[in-house]
PDB file of C-alpha atoms in Angstrom:
ATOM      1  CA  MET A   3       0.041   0.022   0.064  1.00  0.00           C
ATOM      2  CA  SER A   4       1.423   3.400  -0.978  1.00  0.00           C
ATOM      3  CA  ASP A   5       0.623   7.092  -0.838  1.00  0.00           C
ATOM      4  CA  VAL A   6      -1.884   6.529   2.115  1.00  0.00           C
ATOM      5  CA  PHE A   7      -4.157   9.621   2.392  1.00  0.00           C
ATOM      6  CA  VAL A   8      -4.625  10.840   5.962  1.00  0.00           C
ATOM      7  CA  ALA A   9      -6.112  14.132   5.606  1.00  0.00           C
ATOM      8  CA  SER A  10      -9.756  14.172   7.032  1.00  0.00           C
ATOM      9  CA  ASP A  11     -11.298  16.608   4.721  1.00  0.00           C
ATOM     10  CA  HIS A  12     -12.566  13.668   2.494  1.00  0.00           C
ATOM     11  CA  PHE A  13     -14.399  12.322   5.483  1.00  0.00           C
ATOM     12  CA  ALA A  14     -16.084  15.476   6.321  1.00  0.00           C
ATOM     13  CA  HIS A  15     -19.954  15.631   5.680  1.00  0.00           C
ATOM     14  CA  ALA A  16     -22.995  16.836   7.498  1.00  0.00           C
ATOM     15  CA  SER A  17     -23.972  14.450  10.413  1.00  0.00           C
ATOM     16  CA  LYS A  18     -26.582  11.984   9.387  1.00  0.00           C
ATOM     17  CA  ILE A  19     -27.785  11.503  12.964  1.00  0.00           C
ATOM     18  CA  LEU A  20     -28.127  13.030  16.221  1.00  0.00           C
ATOM     19  CA  GLN A  21     -28.100  10.023  18.300  1.00  0.00           C
ATOM     20  CA  GLU A  22     -25.291  10.043  20.996  1.00  0.00           C
ATOM     21  CA  ASP A  23     -24.846   6.280  21.079  1.00  0.00           C
ATOM     22  CA  ALA A  24     -23.527   4.506  18.207  1.00  0.00           C
ATOM     23  CA  VAL A  25     -24.102   1.115  19.375  1.00  0.00           C
ATOM     24  CA  THR A  26     -26.664  -0.192  22.012  1.00  0.00           C
ATOM     25  CA  MET A  27     -26.981  -3.884  22.638  1.00  0.00           C
ATOM     26  CA  SER A  28     -29.236  -4.923  25.304  1.00  0.00           C
ATOM     27  CA  ASN A  29     -29.142  -8.192  26.840  1.00  0.00           C
ATOM     28  CA  ILE A  30     -28.369  -9.826  23.469  1.00  0.00           C
ATOM     29  CA  SER A  31     -28.288 -13.664  23.325  1.00  0.00           C
ATOM     30  CA  LYS A  32     -27.881 -15.854  20.199  1.00  0.00           C
ATOM     31  CA  SER A  33     -28.127 -19.783  20.009  1.00  0.00           C
ATOM     32  CA  PHE A  34     -27.218 -22.203  17.290  1.00  0.00           C
ATOM     33  CA  GLY A  35     -29.108 -25.167  18.446  1.00  0.00           C
ATOM     34  CA  ALA A  36     -27.566 -26.165  21.509  1.00  0.00           C
ATOM     35  CA  THR A  37     -24.563 -23.886  21.268  1.00  0.00           C
ATOM     36  CA  GLN A  38     -24.882 -20.508  22.964  1.00  0.00           C
ATOM     37  CA  ALA A  39     -22.589 -18.176  21.009  1.00  0.00           C
ATOM     38  CA  VAL A  40     -23.646 -14.848  22.842  1.00  0.00           C
ATOM     39  CA  ASP A  41     -24.967 -14.974  26.231  1.00  0.00           C
ATOM     40  CA  GLY A  42     -26.709 -11.821  27.680  1.00  0.00           C
ATOM     41  CA  LEU A  43     -24.306  -9.394  26.261  1.00  0.00           C
ATOM     42  CA  GLN A  44     -24.726  -5.592  27.071  1.00  0.00           C
ATOM     43  CA  LEU A  45     -22.720  -3.195  25.098  1.00  0.00           C
ATOM     44  CA  THR A  46     -22.853   0.542  24.520  1.00  0.00           C
ATOM     45  CA  ILE A  47     -20.591   2.410  22.150  1.00  0.00           C
ATOM     46  CA  LYS A  48     -20.623   6.078  22.122  1.00  0.00           C
ATOM     47  CA  ARG A  49     -20.040   8.156  18.842  1.00  0.00           C
ATOM     48  CA  GLY A  50     -16.507   8.618  18.044  1.00  0.00           C
ATOM     49  CA  GLU A  51     -15.183   5.736  20.141  1.00  0.00           C
ATOM     50  CA  THR A  52     -12.841   3.237  18.606  1.00  0.00           C
ATOM     51  CA  VAL A  53     -13.417  -0.080  20.325  1.00  0.00           C
ATOM     52  CA  ALA A  54     -11.285  -3.215  19.907  1.00  0.00           C
ATOM     53  CA  LEU A  55     -13.461  -6.471  20.338  1.00  0.00           C
ATOM     54  CA  LEU A  56     -11.001  -9.311  21.640  1.00  0.00           C
ATOM     55  CA  GLY A  57     -11.528 -12.808  22.572  1.00  0.00           C
ATOM     56  CA  PRO A  58     -10.543 -16.462  21.944  1.00  0.00           C
ATOM     57  CA  ASN A  59     -11.740 -18.402  18.864  1.00  0.00           C
ATOM     58  CA  GLY A  60     -15.603 -19.279  19.532  1.00  0.00           C
ATOM     59  CA  ALA A  61     -15.835 -16.176  22.006  1.00  0.00           C
ATOM     60  CA  GLY A  62     -18.677 -14.844  19.885  1.00  0.00           C
ATOM     61  CA  LYS A  63     -16.976 -11.869  18.272  1.00  0.00           C
ATOM     62  CA  THR A  64     -18.009 -12.690  14.566  1.00  0.00           C
ATOM     63  CA  THR A  65     -21.661 -13.397  15.822  1.00  0.00           C
ATOM     64  CA  THR A  66     -21.764 -10.224  17.604  1.00  0.00           C
ATOM     65  CA  ILE A  67     -20.567  -8.159  14.474  1.00  0.00           C
ATOM     66  CA  ASN A  68     -23.077 -10.128  12.186  1.00  0.00           C
ATOM     67  CA  MET A  69     -25.981  -9.354  14.472  1.00  0.00           C
ATOM     68  CA  LEU A  70     -24.866  -5.610  14.336  1.00  0.00           C
ATOM     69  CA  LEU A  71     -25.027  -5.901  10.492  1.00  0.00           C
ATOM     70  CA  GLY A  72     -28.460  -7.421  10.577  1.00  0.00           C
ATOM     71  CA  LEU A  73     -26.847 -10.634   8.976  1.00  0.00           C
ATOM     72  CA  LEU A  74     -28.209 -12.541  12.002  1.00  0.00           C
ATOM     73  CA  SER A  75     -31.171 -11.911  14.286  1.00  0.00           C
ATOM     74  CA  PRO A  76     -30.507 -12.245  18.130  1.00  0.00           C
ATOM     75  CA  SER A  77     -32.426 -14.901  19.910  1.00  0.00           C
ATOM     76  CA  SER A  78     -33.370 -12.432  22.579  1.00  0.00           C
ATOM     77  CA  GLY A  79     -32.578  -8.685  23.356  1.00  0.00           C
ATOM     78  CA  SER A  80     -32.530  -5.773  21.275  1.00  0.00           C
ATOM     79  CA  ILE A  81     -29.972  -4.000  19.062  1.00  0.00           C
ATOM     80  CA  GLN A  82     -30.045  -0.131  17.962  1.00  0.00           C
ATOM     81  CA  ILE A  83     -27.300   1.686  15.868  1.00  0.00           C
ATOM     82  CA  PHE A  84     -27.834   5.423  16.032  1.00  0.00           C
ATOM     83  CA  GLY A  85     -31.183   4.738  17.684  1.00  0.00           C
ATOM     84  CA  ILE A  86     -32.719   2.601  14.803  1.00  0.00           C
ATOM     85  CA  GLU A  87     -32.574  -1.270  13.912  1.00  0.00           C
ATOM     86  CA  PRO A  88     -29.295  -2.286  12.061  1.00  0.00           C
ATOM     87  CA  LYS A  89     -31.042  -3.093   8.771  1.00  0.00           C
ATOM     88  CA  LYS A  90     -32.373   0.488   8.517  1.00  0.00           C
ATOM     89  CA  ALA A  91     -29.031   1.956   9.579  1.00  0.00           C
ATOM     90  CA  ILE A  92     -27.385   0.150   6.767  1.00  0.00           C
ATOM     91  CA  GLN A  93     -30.069   1.116   4.326  1.00  0.00           C
ATOM     92  CA  HIS A  94     -29.095   4.685   5.156  1.00  0.00           C
ATOM     93  CA  SER A  95     -25.523   4.116   4.798  1.00  0.00           C
ATOM     94  CA  LEU A  96     -24.866   4.780   8.363  1.00  0.00           C
ATOM     95  CA  VAL A  97     -22.711   1.500   8.645  1.00  0.00           C
ATOM     96  CA  GLY A  98     -19.911   0.141   6.675  1.00  0.00           C
ATOM     97  CA  ALA A  99     -18.374  -3.322   7.190  1.00  0.00           C
ATOM     98  CA  MET A 100     -15.175  -5.190   6.343  1.00  0.00           C
ATOM     99  CA  LEU A 101     -15.843  -8.910   6.940  1.00  0.00           C
ATOM    100  CA  GLN A 102     -13.546 -12.128   6.917  1.00  0.00           C
ATOM    101  CA  GLU A 103     -15.780 -14.123   4.634  1.00  0.00           C
ATOM    102  CA  GLY A 104     -16.634 -13.267   1.029  1.00  0.00           C
ATOM    103  CA  LYS A 105     -15.281 -13.843  -2.517  1.00  0.00           C
ATOM    104  CA  MET A 106     -14.125 -11.493  -5.181  1.00  0.00           C
ATOM    105  CA  ILE A 107     -16.289 -10.994  -8.225  1.00  0.00           C
ATOM    106  CA  GLN A 108     -14.884 -12.730 -11.262  1.00  0.00           C
ATOM    107  CA  GLY A 109     -13.702 -10.712 -14.215  1.00  0.00           C
ATOM    108  CA  ILE A 110     -14.496  -7.413 -12.865  1.00  0.00           C
ATOM    109  CA  ARG A 111     -11.730  -4.826 -12.364  1.00  0.00           C
ATOM    110  CA  VAL A 112     -10.823  -3.108  -9.080  1.00  0.00           C
ATOM    111  CA  GLY A 113     -11.822   0.522 -10.323  1.00  0.00           C
ATOM    112  CA  GLU A 114     -15.033  -0.681 -11.971  1.00  0.00           C
ATOM    113  CA  PHE A 115     -15.855  -2.504  -8.642  1.00  0.00           C
ATOM    114  CA  LEU A 116     -15.438   0.722  -6.771  1.00  0.00           C
ATOM    115  CA  ASP A 117     -17.676   2.594  -9.208  1.00  0.00           C
ATOM    116  CA  PHE A 118     -20.580   0.150  -8.555  1.00  0.00           C
ATOM    117  CA  ILE A 119     -20.081   0.309  -4.873  1.00  0.00           C
ATOM    118  CA  ARG A 120     -20.058   4.040  -4.919  1.00  0.00           C
ATOM    119  CA  ASN A 121     -23.475   4.279  -6.947  1.00  0.00           C
ATOM    120  CA  ILE A 122     -25.094   2.290  -4.156  1.00  0.00           C
ATOM    121  CA  HIS A 123     -24.659   5.178  -1.680  1.00  0.00           C
ATOM    122  CA  PRO A 124     -26.316   8.563  -1.510  1.00  0.00           C
ATOM    123  CA  THR A 125     -23.155  10.512  -0.460  1.00  0.00           C
ATOM    124  CA  PRO A 126     -20.127   8.430  -1.428  1.00  0.00           C
ATOM    125  CA  LEU A 127     -16.566   9.312  -1.004  1.00  0.00           C
ATOM    126  CA  GLU A 128     -14.814  10.591  -4.122  1.00  0.00           C
ATOM    127  CA  LYS A 129     -13.394   7.896  -6.036  1.00  0.00           C
ATOM    128  CA  SER A 130      -9.885   9.267  -6.171  1.00  0.00           C
ATOM    129  CA  ALA A 131      -9.888   9.958  -2.401  1.00  0.00           C
ATOM    130  CA  LEU A 132     -11.372   6.424  -1.811  1.00  0.00           C
ATOM    131  CA  MET A 133      -8.442   5.057  -3.909  1.00  0.00           C
ATOM    132  CA  ASP A 134      -5.942   7.192  -1.990  1.00  0.00           C
ATOM    133  CA  ILE A 135      -7.195   5.923   1.375  1.00  0.00           C
ATOM    134  CA  ALA A 136      -7.062   2.240   0.576  1.00  0.00           C
ATOM    135  CA  GLY A 137      -3.968   2.577  -1.513  1.00  0.00           C
ATOM    136  CA  LEU A 138      -5.482   1.058  -4.577  1.00  0.00           C
ATOM    137  CA  HIS A 139      -4.202   3.331  -7.594  1.00  0.00           C
ATOM    138  CA  GLU A 140      -1.454   0.852  -8.634  1.00  0.00           C
ATOM    139  CA  ILE A 141      -4.120  -2.046  -8.893  1.00  0.00           C
ATOM    140  CA  ALA A 142      -6.990  -0.031 -10.251  1.00  0.00           C
ATOM    141  CA  ASN A 143      -6.970  -2.019 -13.599  1.00  0.00           C
ATOM    142  CA  ARG A 144      -6.466  -5.426 -12.078  1.00  0.00           C
ATOM    143  CA  ARG A 145      -9.101  -7.943 -11.958  1.00  0.00           C
ATOM    144  CA  LEU A 146     -10.606  -8.879  -8.407  1.00  0.00           C
ATOM    145  CA  ASP A 147     -10.042 -12.568  -8.772  1.00  0.00           C
ATOM    146  CA  ARG A 148      -6.288 -11.887  -9.452  1.00  0.00           C
ATOM    147  CA  LEU A 149      -5.443 -10.093  -6.293  1.00  0.00           C
ATOM    148  CA  SER A 150      -3.283 -11.101  -3.655  1.00  0.00           C
ATOM    149  CA  GLY A 151      -4.761 -11.658   0.008  1.00  0.00           C
ATOM    150  CA  GLY A 152      -3.404  -8.312   1.200  1.00  0.00           C
ATOM    151  CA  GLN A 153      -4.827  -6.447  -1.920  1.00  0.00           C
ATOM    152  CA  SER A 154      -8.148  -8.109  -1.535  1.00  0.00           C
ATOM    153  CA  GLN A 155      -8.266  -6.904   1.991  1.00  0.00           C
ATOM    154  CA  ARG A 156      -7.590  -3.297   0.693  1.00  0.00           C
ATOM    155  CA  VAL A 157     -10.425  -3.592  -1.529  1.00  0.00           C
ATOM    156  CA  LYS A 158     -12.660  -4.645   1.291  1.00  0.00           C
ATOM    157  CA  PHE A 159     -11.539  -1.900   3.123  1.00  0.00           C
ATOM    158  CA  ALA A 160     -12.367   0.490   0.343  1.00  0.00           C
ATOM    159  CA  MET A 161     -15.880  -1.150  -0.004  1.00  0.00           C
ATOM    160  CA  ALA A 162     -16.609  -0.463   3.420  1.00  0.00           C
ATOM    161  CA  ILE A 163     -15.862   3.081   3.814  1.00  0.00           C
ATOM    162  CA  ALA A 164     -17.195   3.868   0.075  1.00  0.00           C
ATOM    163  CA  GLY A 165     -20.487   5.257   1.677  1.00  0.00           C
ATOM    164  CA  ASN A 166     -18.506   7.477   4.175  1.00  0.00           C
ATOM    165  CA  PRO A 167     -20.363   5.597   7.025  1.00  0.00           C
ATOM    166  CA  ASP A 168     -20.703   6.934  10.668  1.00  0.00           C
ATOM    167  CA  LEU A 169     -19.965   3.363  11.797  1.00  0.00           C
ATOM    168  CA  LEU A 170     -17.285   1.144  10.716  1.00  0.00           C
ATOM    169  CA  LEU A 171     -17.330  -2.677  11.676  1.00  0.00           C
ATOM    170  CA  LEU A 172     -14.069  -4.674  11.015  1.00  0.00           C
ATOM    171  CA  ASP A 173     -13.659  -8.411  11.479  1.00  0.00           C
ATOM    172  CA  GLU A 174     -10.076  -9.217  11.339  1.00  0.00           C
ATOM    173  CA  PRO A 175      -9.304  -6.503   8.899  1.00  0.00           C
ATOM    174  CA  THR A 176      -5.385  -7.230   8.700  1.00  0.00           C
ATOM    175  CA  SER A 177      -5.482 -10.986   8.617  1.00  0.00           C
ATOM    176  CA  ALA A 178      -3.947 -11.273   5.218  1.00  0.00           C
ATOM    177  CA  MET A 179      -1.839  -8.335   5.169  1.00  0.00           C
ATOM    178  CA  ASP A 180       2.009  -8.064   5.496  1.00  0.00           C
ATOM    179  CA  VAL A 181       3.485  -5.769   8.346  1.00  0.00           C
ATOM    180  CA  GLU A 182       4.183  -2.775   6.270  1.00  0.00           C
ATOM    181  CA  SER A 183       0.517  -3.031   4.818  1.00  0.00           C
ATOM    182  CA  ARG A 184      -0.852  -3.475   8.337  1.00  0.00           C
ATOM    183  CA  ARG A 185       1.052  -0.347   9.406  1.00  0.00           C
ATOM    184  CA  GLU A 186      -0.344   1.779   6.537  1.00  0.00           C
ATOM    185  CA  PHE A 187      -3.880   0.466   6.961  1.00  0.00           C
ATOM    186  CA  TRP A 188      -3.820   1.647  10.730  1.00  0.00           C
ATOM    187  CA  THR A 189      -2.689   4.849   9.529  1.00  0.00           C
ATOM    188  CA  SER A 190      -5.807   5.340   7.308  1.00  0.00           C
ATOM    189  CA  MET A 191      -8.071   3.975   9.990  1.00  0.00           C
ATOM    190  CA  ARG A 192      -6.583   6.698  12.376  1.00  0.00           C
ATOM    191  CA  SER A 193      -7.404   9.496   9.806  1.00  0.00           C
ATOM    192  CA  TYR A 194     -10.925   7.981   9.612  1.00  0.00           C
ATOM    193  CA  ALA A 195     -11.353   7.703  13.184  1.00  0.00           C
ATOM    194  CA  ASP A 196     -10.068  11.285  13.919  1.00  0.00           C
ATOM    195  CA  ALA A 197     -12.743  12.651  11.571  1.00  0.00           C
ATOM    196  CA  GLY A 198     -15.255  11.737  14.160  1.00  0.00           C
ATOM    197  CA  HIS A 199     -16.283   8.176  12.896  1.00  0.00           C
ATOM    198  CA  THR A 200     -16.940   5.326  15.195  1.00  0.00           C
ATOM    199  CA  ILE A 201     -15.196   1.988  14.839  1.00  0.00           C
ATOM    200  CA  LEU A 202     -15.499  -1.321  16.180  1.00  0.00           C
ATOM    201  CA  PHE A 203     -12.971  -3.960  15.202  1.00  0.00           C
ATOM    202  CA  ALA A 204     -12.451  -7.563  16.118  1.00  0.00           C
ATOM    203  CA  THR A 205      -8.612  -8.692  15.855  1.00  0.00           C
ATOM    204  CA  HIS A 206      -6.252 -11.376  16.913  1.00  0.00           C
ATOM    205  CA  TYR A 207      -3.267  -9.050  16.740  1.00  0.00           C
ATOM    206  CA  LEU A 208      -3.483  -7.499  20.414  1.00  0.00           C
ATOM    207  CA  GLU A 209      -0.723  -5.122  19.671  1.00  0.00           C
ATOM    208  CA  GLU A 210      -3.286  -3.354  17.172  1.00  0.00           C
ATOM    209  CA  ALA A 211      -5.798  -3.013  19.838  1.00  0.00           C
ATOM    210  CA  GLU A 212      -3.130  -1.724  22.365  1.00  0.00           C
ATOM    211  CA  ALA A 213      -1.915   0.767  19.604  1.00  0.00           C
ATOM    212  CA  PHE A 214      -5.136   1.786  18.112  1.00  0.00           C
ATOM    213  CA  ALA A 215      -8.214   1.387  20.357  1.00  0.00           C
ATOM    214  CA  SER A 216      -9.563   3.945  22.778  1.00  0.00           C
ATOM    215  CA  ARG A 217     -11.356   1.167  24.442  1.00  0.00           C
ATOM    216  CA  VAL A 218     -10.938  -2.644  24.646  1.00  0.00           C
ATOM    217  CA  VAL A 219     -13.902  -5.065  25.176  1.00  0.00           C
ATOM    218  CA  ILE A 220     -12.883  -8.778  25.938  1.00  0.00           C
ATOM    219  CA  ILE A 221     -15.471 -11.414  25.517  1.00  0.00           C
ATOM    220  CA  HIS A 222     -15.381 -15.101  26.541  1.00  0.00           C
ATOM    221  CA  SER A 223     -18.068 -17.668  26.080  1.00  0.00           C
ATOM    222  CA  GLY A 224     -20.413 -14.874  24.700  1.00  0.00           C
ATOM    223  CA  ARG A 225     -20.183 -12.777  27.631  1.00  0.00           C
ATOM    224  CA  ILE A 226     -18.253  -9.438  28.453  1.00  0.00           C
ATOM    225  CA  ALA A 227     -15.236 -10.203  30.571  1.00  0.00           C
ATOM    226  CA  ILE A 228     -13.501  -6.850  30.520  1.00  0.00           C
ATOM    227  CA  ASP A 229     -14.479  -3.501  29.283  1.00  0.00           C
ATOM    228  CA  GLY A 230     -12.366  -0.453  29.640  1.00  0.00           C
ATOM    229  CA  THR A 231      -9.514   1.792  28.313  1.00  0.00           C
ATOM    230  CA  ILE A 232      -6.219   0.154  27.806  1.00  0.00           C
ATOM    231  CA  GLN A 233      -4.840   2.108  30.898  1.00  0.00           C
ATOM    232  CA  ASP A 234      -7.676   1.071  32.997  1.00  0.00           C
ATOM    233  CA  ILE A 235      -7.301  -2.730  32.100  1.00  0.00           C
ATOM    234  CA  GLN A 236      -3.496  -2.497  32.714  1.00  0.00           C
ATOM    235  CA  GLN A 237      -4.004  -0.654  36.108  1.00  0.00           C
ATOM    236  CA  GLN A 238      -6.653  -3.186  37.111  1.00  0.00           C
ATOM    237  CA  TYR A 239      -5.251  -6.656  35.652  1.00  0.00           C
ATOM    238  CA  GLY A 240      -1.770  -5.763  34.413  1.00  0.00           C
ATOM    239  CA  GLY A 241       0.330  -7.294  36.955  1.00  0.00           C
ATOM    240  CA  LYS A 242       3.887  -7.913  36.350  1.00  0.00           C
ATOM    241  CA  GLN A 243       6.205 -10.456  34.369  1.00  0.00           C
ATOM    242  CA  MET A 244       9.260 -11.695  36.211  1.00  0.00           C
ATOM    243  CA  ILE A 245      11.892 -13.023  33.956  1.00  0.00           C
ATOM    244  CA  PHE A 246      15.001 -15.106  35.194  1.00  0.00           C
ATOM    245  CA  THR A 247      17.181 -17.979  34.267  1.00  0.00           C
ATOM    246  CA  SER A 248      17.351 -21.158  36.315  1.00  0.00           C
ATOM    247  CA  SER A 249      19.051 -24.538  35.808  1.00  0.00           C
ATOM    248  CA  ASP A 250      16.911 -26.674  38.359  1.00  0.00           C
ATOM    249  CA  ALA A 251      13.344 -25.231  37.921  1.00  0.00           C
ATOM    250  CA  SER A 252      12.198 -28.276  36.356  1.00  0.00           C
ATOM    251  CA  ASP A 253      10.728 -29.584  39.647  1.00  0.00           C
ATOM    252  CA  PHE A 254       9.086 -26.362  40.714  1.00  0.00           C
ATOM    253  CA  ASP A 255       5.399 -25.603  40.501  1.00  0.00           C
ATOM    254  CA  PHE A 256       5.685 -21.590  40.362  1.00  0.00           C
ATOM    255  CA  THR A 257       1.726 -21.130  40.842  1.00  0.00           C
ATOM    256  CA  GLN A 258       2.298 -22.164  44.503  1.00  0.00           C
ATOM    257  CA  PHE A 259       4.251 -18.641  44.852  1.00  0.00           C
ATOM    258  CA  PRO A 260       2.128 -15.783  46.133  1.00  0.00           C
ATOM    259  CA  GLY A 261       0.629 -13.690  43.436  1.00  0.00           C
ATOM    260  CA  VAL A 262       1.602 -16.105  40.437  1.00  0.00           C
ATOM    261  CA  GLN A 263      -1.235 -16.650  38.011  1.00  0.00           C
ATOM    262  CA  ARG A 264       0.679 -18.838  35.552  1.00  0.00           C
ATOM    263  CA  TYR A 265       4.204 -19.244  34.334  1.00  0.00           C
ATOM    264  CA  GLU A 266       6.273 -20.601  31.252  1.00  0.00           C
ATOM    265  CA  LYS A 267       9.500 -22.486  30.845  1.00  0.00           C
ATOM    266  CA  GLN A 268      11.683 -22.219  27.907  1.00  0.00           C
ATOM    267  CA  ASN A 269      14.898 -24.095  28.415  1.00  0.00           C
ATOM    268  CA  GLN A 270      16.359 -22.403  31.327  1.00  0.00           C
ATOM    269  CA  ARG A 271      14.300 -19.110  30.793  1.00  0.00           C
ATOM    270  CA  ILE A 272      11.481 -18.902  33.366  1.00  0.00           C
ATOM    271  CA  THR A 273       8.677 -16.305  33.094  1.00  0.00           C
ATOM    272  CA  LEU A 274       6.256 -15.786  36.108  1.00  0.00           C
ATOM    273  CA  HIS A 275       3.003 -13.671  35.606  1.00  0.00           C
ATOM    274  CA  THR A 276       2.138 -12.141  38.993  1.00  0.00           C
ATOM    275  CA  THR A 277      -0.018  -9.701  40.479  1.00  0.00           C
ATOM    276  CA  ASP A 278       2.002  -9.123  43.574  1.00  0.00           C
ATOM    277  CA  ALA A 279       5.825  -8.922  42.418  1.00  0.00           C
ATOM    278  CA  ASP A 280       7.068  -8.138  45.926  1.00  0.00           C
ATOM    279  CA  SER A 281       5.573 -11.311  47.448  1.00  0.00           C
ATOM    280  CA  THR A 282       6.481 -13.287  44.378  1.00  0.00           C
ATOM    281  CA  ILE A 283      10.318 -12.438  44.418  1.00  0.00           C
ATOM    282  CA  GLN A 284      10.350 -13.010  48.418  1.00  0.00           C
ATOM    283  CA  ALA A 285       9.162 -16.398  47.739  1.00  0.00           C
ATOM    284  CA  LEU A 286      11.610 -17.071  44.933  1.00  0.00           C
ATOM    285  CA  ILE A 287      14.425 -15.839  47.267  1.00  0.00           C
ATOM    286  CA  THR A 288      13.470 -18.184  50.089  1.00  0.00           C
ATOM    287  CA  SER A 289      12.758 -21.182  47.874  1.00  0.00           C
ATOM    288  CA  ARG A 290      15.290 -23.895  46.934  1.00  0.00           C
ATOM    289  CA  CYS A 291      15.330 -22.824  43.328  1.00  0.00           C
ATOM    290  CA  SER A 292      18.443 -21.361  42.158  1.00  0.00           C
ATOM    291  CA  TRP A 293      18.061 -18.270  39.816  1.00  0.00           C
ATOM    292  CA  GLN A 294      19.854 -15.495  38.152  1.00  0.00           C
ATOM    293  CA  ASP A 295      19.445 -12.409  35.710  1.00  0.00           C
ATOM    294  CA  ILE A 296      16.098 -11.626  37.160  1.00  0.00           C
ATOM    295  CA  THR A 297      14.116  -8.686  35.429  1.00  0.00           C
ATOM    296  CA  ILE A 298      10.552  -7.414  36.196  1.00  0.00           C
ATOM    297  CA  THR A 299       8.527  -5.798  33.564  1.00  0.00           C
ATOM    298  CA  LYS A 300       4.712  -4.490  33.376  1.00  0.00           C
ATOM    299  CA  GLY A 301       2.383  -6.798  31.812  1.00  0.00           C
ATOM    300  CA  ASN A 302       1.000  -5.719  28.355  1.00  0.00           C
ATOM    301  CA  LEU A 303      -2.428  -6.375  26.891  1.00  0.00           C
ATOM    302  CA  GLU A 304      -1.409  -9.755  25.478  1.00  0.00           C
ATOM    303  CA  ASN A 305      -0.140 -10.934  28.870  1.00  0.00           C
ATOM    304  CA  ILE A 306      -3.430  -9.703  30.508  1.00  0.00           C
ATOM    305  CA  PHE A 307      -5.668 -11.440  27.934  1.00  0.00           C
ATOM    306  CA  LEU A 308      -3.881 -14.778  28.350  1.00  0.00           C
ATOM    307  CA  SER A 309      -4.019 -14.546  32.015  1.00  0.00           C
ATOM    308  CA  LEU A 310      -7.701 -13.828  31.952  1.00  0.00           C
ATOM    309  CA  ILE A 311      -8.489 -16.613  29.518  1.00  0.00           C
ATOM    310  CA  HIS A 312      -6.073 -19.090  31.130  1.00  0.00           C
ATOM    311  CA  LYS A 313      -7.817 -18.836  34.693  1.00  0.00           C
ATOM    312  CA  GLY A 314     -11.292 -18.399  33.284  1.00  0.00           C
ATOM    313  CA  ALA A 315     -11.839 -14.999  34.722  1.00  0.00           C
ATOM    314  CA  ALA A 316     -14.388 -14.424  32.047  1.00  0.00           C
ATOM    315  CA  GLN A 317     -16.727 -17.207  32.739  1.00  0.00           C
TER     316      GLN A 317
END
């Protein structure tokens, strides 16, 4: 992706709605036979927020996004987008989406496809701006069915924002992109968010959530486990990582040390995840375990996420 356009002028338009809440999900449940995919989910997203939706496979992320898009109906509960039901919000071009599923149309070229998509919307982005934002100028004449995975993702992104939607829903948007393309994609997304748009994205790249989201929602087994800013989550759940080397740690169960939630062993390198570093290091000093080269660092979002899932805090 090259020549990424980051100015917000192309996104400016008269506000289509006055509703303060972009998304309101009230006691939403969704079942597929005996499988409970979403279980009593309560979620409100304010206009202008950028929210990362995290969770392990099967947590209910994709089901939640599909219900917001009106592709699935909840088994119970109610959903509103800017105060109206999802299908009406989509009809008014208030919502754009970039989903994991979906095949490219055979034979049609990128530029032709964007013309078609823009004609669906009442107030679309200008085509040149759309191609700038998504980095599509170099492949405008290429057929959709001959694109690489990363290029296809960029076309899906362009399709999602073609109507200049107030709410953008993204399901694993960078899954097929290389590192450089991912970086440039999020540069474009920051521009879109800075213009006042609301963004909800599901991702497995926790560093993306940590770098880009103003708020993180972690779901597990169809329920919200954690909801807050990165700073709030780190303060409440972050804990510390204690890393050291040991030649005789194979017989030790470090979860018996105070504060230790879990630990990893890689050859002689030991990593303890603890909520009480002072008590943990005192226990290590008085134990029979030999150790050296100890360092203590603050836990990041990935460590918090793994700790929560590991001990079943979300259930």
